Short mmCIF file of N, CA and C in Angstrom, two decimals:
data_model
loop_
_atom_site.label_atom_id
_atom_site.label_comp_id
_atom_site.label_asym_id
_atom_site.label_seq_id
_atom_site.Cartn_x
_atom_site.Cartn_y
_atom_site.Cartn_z
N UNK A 1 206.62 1.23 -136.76
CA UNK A 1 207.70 0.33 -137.11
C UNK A 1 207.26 -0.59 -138.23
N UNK A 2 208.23 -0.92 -139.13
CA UNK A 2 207.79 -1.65 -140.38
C UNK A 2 207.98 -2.72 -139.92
N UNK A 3 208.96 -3.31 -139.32
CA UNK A 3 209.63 -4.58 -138.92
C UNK A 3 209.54 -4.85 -137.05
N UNK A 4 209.13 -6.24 -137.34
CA UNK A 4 209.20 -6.90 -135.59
C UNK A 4 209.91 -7.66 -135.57
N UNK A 5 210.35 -7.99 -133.85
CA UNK A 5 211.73 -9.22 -133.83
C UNK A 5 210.95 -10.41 -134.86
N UNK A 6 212.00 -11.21 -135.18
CA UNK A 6 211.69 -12.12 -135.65
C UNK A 6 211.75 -12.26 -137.16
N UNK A 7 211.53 -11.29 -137.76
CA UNK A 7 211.28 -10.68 -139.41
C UNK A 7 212.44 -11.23 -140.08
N UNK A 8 212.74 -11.71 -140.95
CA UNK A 8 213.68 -11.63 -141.92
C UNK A 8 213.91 -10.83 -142.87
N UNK A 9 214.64 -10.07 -143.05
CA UNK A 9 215.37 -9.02 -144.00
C UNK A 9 216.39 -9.00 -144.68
N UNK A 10 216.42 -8.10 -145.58
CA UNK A 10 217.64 -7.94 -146.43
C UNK A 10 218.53 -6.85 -145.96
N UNK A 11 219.50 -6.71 -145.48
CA UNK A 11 220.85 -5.70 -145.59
C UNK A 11 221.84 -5.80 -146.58
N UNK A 12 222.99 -4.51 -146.84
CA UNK A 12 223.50 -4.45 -147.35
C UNK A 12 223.78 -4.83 -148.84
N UNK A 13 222.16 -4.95 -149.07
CA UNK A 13 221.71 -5.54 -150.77
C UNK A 13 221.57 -6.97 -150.50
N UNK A 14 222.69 -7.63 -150.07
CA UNK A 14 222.11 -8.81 -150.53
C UNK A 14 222.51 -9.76 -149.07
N UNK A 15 222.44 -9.43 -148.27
CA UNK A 15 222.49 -10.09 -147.21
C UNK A 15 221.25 -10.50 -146.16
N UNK A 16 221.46 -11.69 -146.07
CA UNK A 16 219.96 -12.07 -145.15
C UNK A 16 220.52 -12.30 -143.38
N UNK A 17 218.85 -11.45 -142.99
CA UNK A 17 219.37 -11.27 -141.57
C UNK A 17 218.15 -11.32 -140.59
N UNK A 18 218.48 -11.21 -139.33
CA UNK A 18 216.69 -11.61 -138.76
C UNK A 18 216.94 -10.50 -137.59
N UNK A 19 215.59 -10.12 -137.13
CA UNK A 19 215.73 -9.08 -136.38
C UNK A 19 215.81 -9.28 -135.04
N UNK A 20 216.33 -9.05 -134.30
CA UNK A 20 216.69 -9.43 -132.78
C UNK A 20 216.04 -8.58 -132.07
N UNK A 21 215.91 -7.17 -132.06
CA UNK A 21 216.00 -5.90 -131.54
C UNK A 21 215.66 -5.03 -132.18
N UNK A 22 214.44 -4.07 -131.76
CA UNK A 22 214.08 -2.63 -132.63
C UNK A 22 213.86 -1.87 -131.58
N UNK A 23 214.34 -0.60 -131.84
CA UNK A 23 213.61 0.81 -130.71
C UNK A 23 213.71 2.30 -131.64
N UNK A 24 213.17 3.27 -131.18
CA UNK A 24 212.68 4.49 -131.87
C UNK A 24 214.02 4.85 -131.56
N UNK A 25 215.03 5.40 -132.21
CA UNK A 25 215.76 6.35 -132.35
C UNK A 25 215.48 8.11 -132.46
N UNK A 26 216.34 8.72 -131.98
CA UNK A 26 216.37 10.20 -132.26
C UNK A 26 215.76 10.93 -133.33
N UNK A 27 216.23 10.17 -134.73
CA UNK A 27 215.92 10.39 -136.16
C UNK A 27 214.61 9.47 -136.93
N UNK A 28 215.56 8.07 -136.64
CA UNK A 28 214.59 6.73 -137.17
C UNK A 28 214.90 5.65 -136.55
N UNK A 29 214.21 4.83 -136.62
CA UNK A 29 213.80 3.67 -136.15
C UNK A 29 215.13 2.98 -136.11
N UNK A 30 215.49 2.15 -135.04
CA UNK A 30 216.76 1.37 -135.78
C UNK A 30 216.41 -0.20 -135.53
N UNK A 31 216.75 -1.00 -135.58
CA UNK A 31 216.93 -2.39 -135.11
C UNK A 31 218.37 -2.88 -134.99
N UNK A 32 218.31 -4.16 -134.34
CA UNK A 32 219.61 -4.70 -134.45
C UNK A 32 219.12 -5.96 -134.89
N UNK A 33 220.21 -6.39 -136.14
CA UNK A 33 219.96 -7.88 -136.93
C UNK A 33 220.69 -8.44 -137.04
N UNK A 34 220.66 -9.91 -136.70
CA UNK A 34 221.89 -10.89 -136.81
C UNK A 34 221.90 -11.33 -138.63
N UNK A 35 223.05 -11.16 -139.03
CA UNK A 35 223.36 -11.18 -140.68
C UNK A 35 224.06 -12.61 -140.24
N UNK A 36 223.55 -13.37 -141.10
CA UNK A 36 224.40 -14.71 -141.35
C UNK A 36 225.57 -14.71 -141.61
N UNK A 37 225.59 -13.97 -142.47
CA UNK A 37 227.12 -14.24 -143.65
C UNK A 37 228.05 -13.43 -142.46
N UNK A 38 228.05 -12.94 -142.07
CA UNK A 38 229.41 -12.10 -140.79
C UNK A 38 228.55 -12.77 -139.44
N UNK A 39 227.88 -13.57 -139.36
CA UNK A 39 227.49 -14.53 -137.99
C UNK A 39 227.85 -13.18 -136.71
N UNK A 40 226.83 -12.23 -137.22
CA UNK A 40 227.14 -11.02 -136.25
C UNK A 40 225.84 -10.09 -135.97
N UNK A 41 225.71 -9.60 -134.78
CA UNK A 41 224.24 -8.59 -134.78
C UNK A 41 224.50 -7.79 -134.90
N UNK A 42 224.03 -6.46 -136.09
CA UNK A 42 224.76 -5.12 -136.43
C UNK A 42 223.43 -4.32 -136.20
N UNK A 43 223.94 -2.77 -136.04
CA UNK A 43 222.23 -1.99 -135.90
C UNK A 43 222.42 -1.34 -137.54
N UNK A 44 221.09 -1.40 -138.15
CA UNK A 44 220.98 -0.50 -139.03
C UNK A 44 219.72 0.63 -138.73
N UNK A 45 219.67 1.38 -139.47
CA UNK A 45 218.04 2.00 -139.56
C UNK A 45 217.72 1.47 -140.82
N UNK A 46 215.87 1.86 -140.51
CA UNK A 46 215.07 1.32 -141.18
C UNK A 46 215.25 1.29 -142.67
N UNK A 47 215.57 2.72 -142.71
CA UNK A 47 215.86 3.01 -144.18
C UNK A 47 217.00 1.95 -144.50
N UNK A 48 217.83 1.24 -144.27
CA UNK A 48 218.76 0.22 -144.40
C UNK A 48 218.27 -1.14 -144.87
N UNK A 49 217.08 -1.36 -144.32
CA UNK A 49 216.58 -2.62 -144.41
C UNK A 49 215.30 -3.08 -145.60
N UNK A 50 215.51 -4.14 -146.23
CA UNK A 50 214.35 -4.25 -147.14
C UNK A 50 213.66 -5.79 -146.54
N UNK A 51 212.22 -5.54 -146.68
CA UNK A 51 211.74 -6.87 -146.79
C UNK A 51 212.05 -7.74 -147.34
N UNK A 52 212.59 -9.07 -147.04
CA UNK A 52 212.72 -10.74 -147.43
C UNK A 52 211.82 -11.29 -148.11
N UNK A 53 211.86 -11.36 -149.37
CA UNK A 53 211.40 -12.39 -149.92
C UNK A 53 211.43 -13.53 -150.46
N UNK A 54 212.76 -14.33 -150.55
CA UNK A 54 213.24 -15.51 -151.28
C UNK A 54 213.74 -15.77 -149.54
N UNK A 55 214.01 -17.11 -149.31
CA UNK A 55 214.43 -17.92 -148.21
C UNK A 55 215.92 -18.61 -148.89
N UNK A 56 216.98 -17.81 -148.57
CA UNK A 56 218.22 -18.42 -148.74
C UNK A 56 219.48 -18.06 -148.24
N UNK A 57 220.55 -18.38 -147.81
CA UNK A 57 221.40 -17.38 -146.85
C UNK A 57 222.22 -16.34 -147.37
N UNK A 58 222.29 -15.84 -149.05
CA UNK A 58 222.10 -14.69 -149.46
C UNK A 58 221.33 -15.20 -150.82
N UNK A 59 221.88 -13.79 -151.73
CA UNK A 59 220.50 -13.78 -153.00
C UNK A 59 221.41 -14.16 -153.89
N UNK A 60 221.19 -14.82 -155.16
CA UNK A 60 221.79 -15.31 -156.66
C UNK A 60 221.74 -14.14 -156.95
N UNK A 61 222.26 -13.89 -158.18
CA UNK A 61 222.15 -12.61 -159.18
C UNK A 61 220.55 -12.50 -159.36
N UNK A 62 219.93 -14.18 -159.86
CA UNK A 62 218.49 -13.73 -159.74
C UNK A 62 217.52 -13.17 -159.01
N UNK A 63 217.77 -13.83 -158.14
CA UNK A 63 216.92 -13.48 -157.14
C UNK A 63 217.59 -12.06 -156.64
N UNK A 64 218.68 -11.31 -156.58
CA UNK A 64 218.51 -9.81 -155.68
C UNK A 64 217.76 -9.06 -157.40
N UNK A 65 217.97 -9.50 -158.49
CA UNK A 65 217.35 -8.63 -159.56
C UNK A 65 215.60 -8.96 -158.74
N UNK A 66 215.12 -9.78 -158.90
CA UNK A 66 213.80 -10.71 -158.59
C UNK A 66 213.42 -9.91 -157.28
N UNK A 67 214.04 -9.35 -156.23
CA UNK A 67 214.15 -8.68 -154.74
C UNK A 67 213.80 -7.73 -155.35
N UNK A 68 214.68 -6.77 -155.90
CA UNK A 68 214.92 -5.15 -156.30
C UNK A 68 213.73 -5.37 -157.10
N UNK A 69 213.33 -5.98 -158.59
CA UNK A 69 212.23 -5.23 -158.60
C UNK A 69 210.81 -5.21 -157.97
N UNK A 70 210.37 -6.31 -157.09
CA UNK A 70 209.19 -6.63 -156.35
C UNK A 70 209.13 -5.47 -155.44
N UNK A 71 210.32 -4.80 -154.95
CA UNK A 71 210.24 -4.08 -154.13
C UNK A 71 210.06 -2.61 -154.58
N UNK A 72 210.33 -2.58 -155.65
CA UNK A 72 210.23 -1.10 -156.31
C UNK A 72 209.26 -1.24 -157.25
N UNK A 73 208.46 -2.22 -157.47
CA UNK A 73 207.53 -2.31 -158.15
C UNK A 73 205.83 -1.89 -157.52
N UNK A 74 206.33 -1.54 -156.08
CA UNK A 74 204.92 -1.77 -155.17
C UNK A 74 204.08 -0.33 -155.36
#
């Protein structure tokens, strides 16, 4: 598992969310994360989720450019 409760992440590009819940799925990994912005716990899989790096309750234009490339830069 990449992610433990507690983690902060990115969904849906630019949404910040924290992890409540992870277990092995059939295929992949899934978790369930409470997303601020819809004040809701949704499941994604892993492949869905990117590591958090800026602390804000979503991203500026800068910062998801500033996200996307740190993360594809690795």
């Amino acid at each position: 598992m990449k992610y433990t409760f507690g983690d902060i992440v990115v969904v849906d590009e630019e949404n910040i969310g924290v992890i409540v819940k992870s277990w092995i799925g059939k295929d992949e990994i899934n978790y369930d994360i409470y997303v601020r912005m819809y004040n809701a716990i949704k499941n994604y899989k892993e492949s869905e989720v990117q590591r958090y790096l800026v602390r804000h309750k979503y991203l500026s234009e800068e910062e998801l450019e500033w996200q996307f490339n740190a993360i594809n830069n690795k």
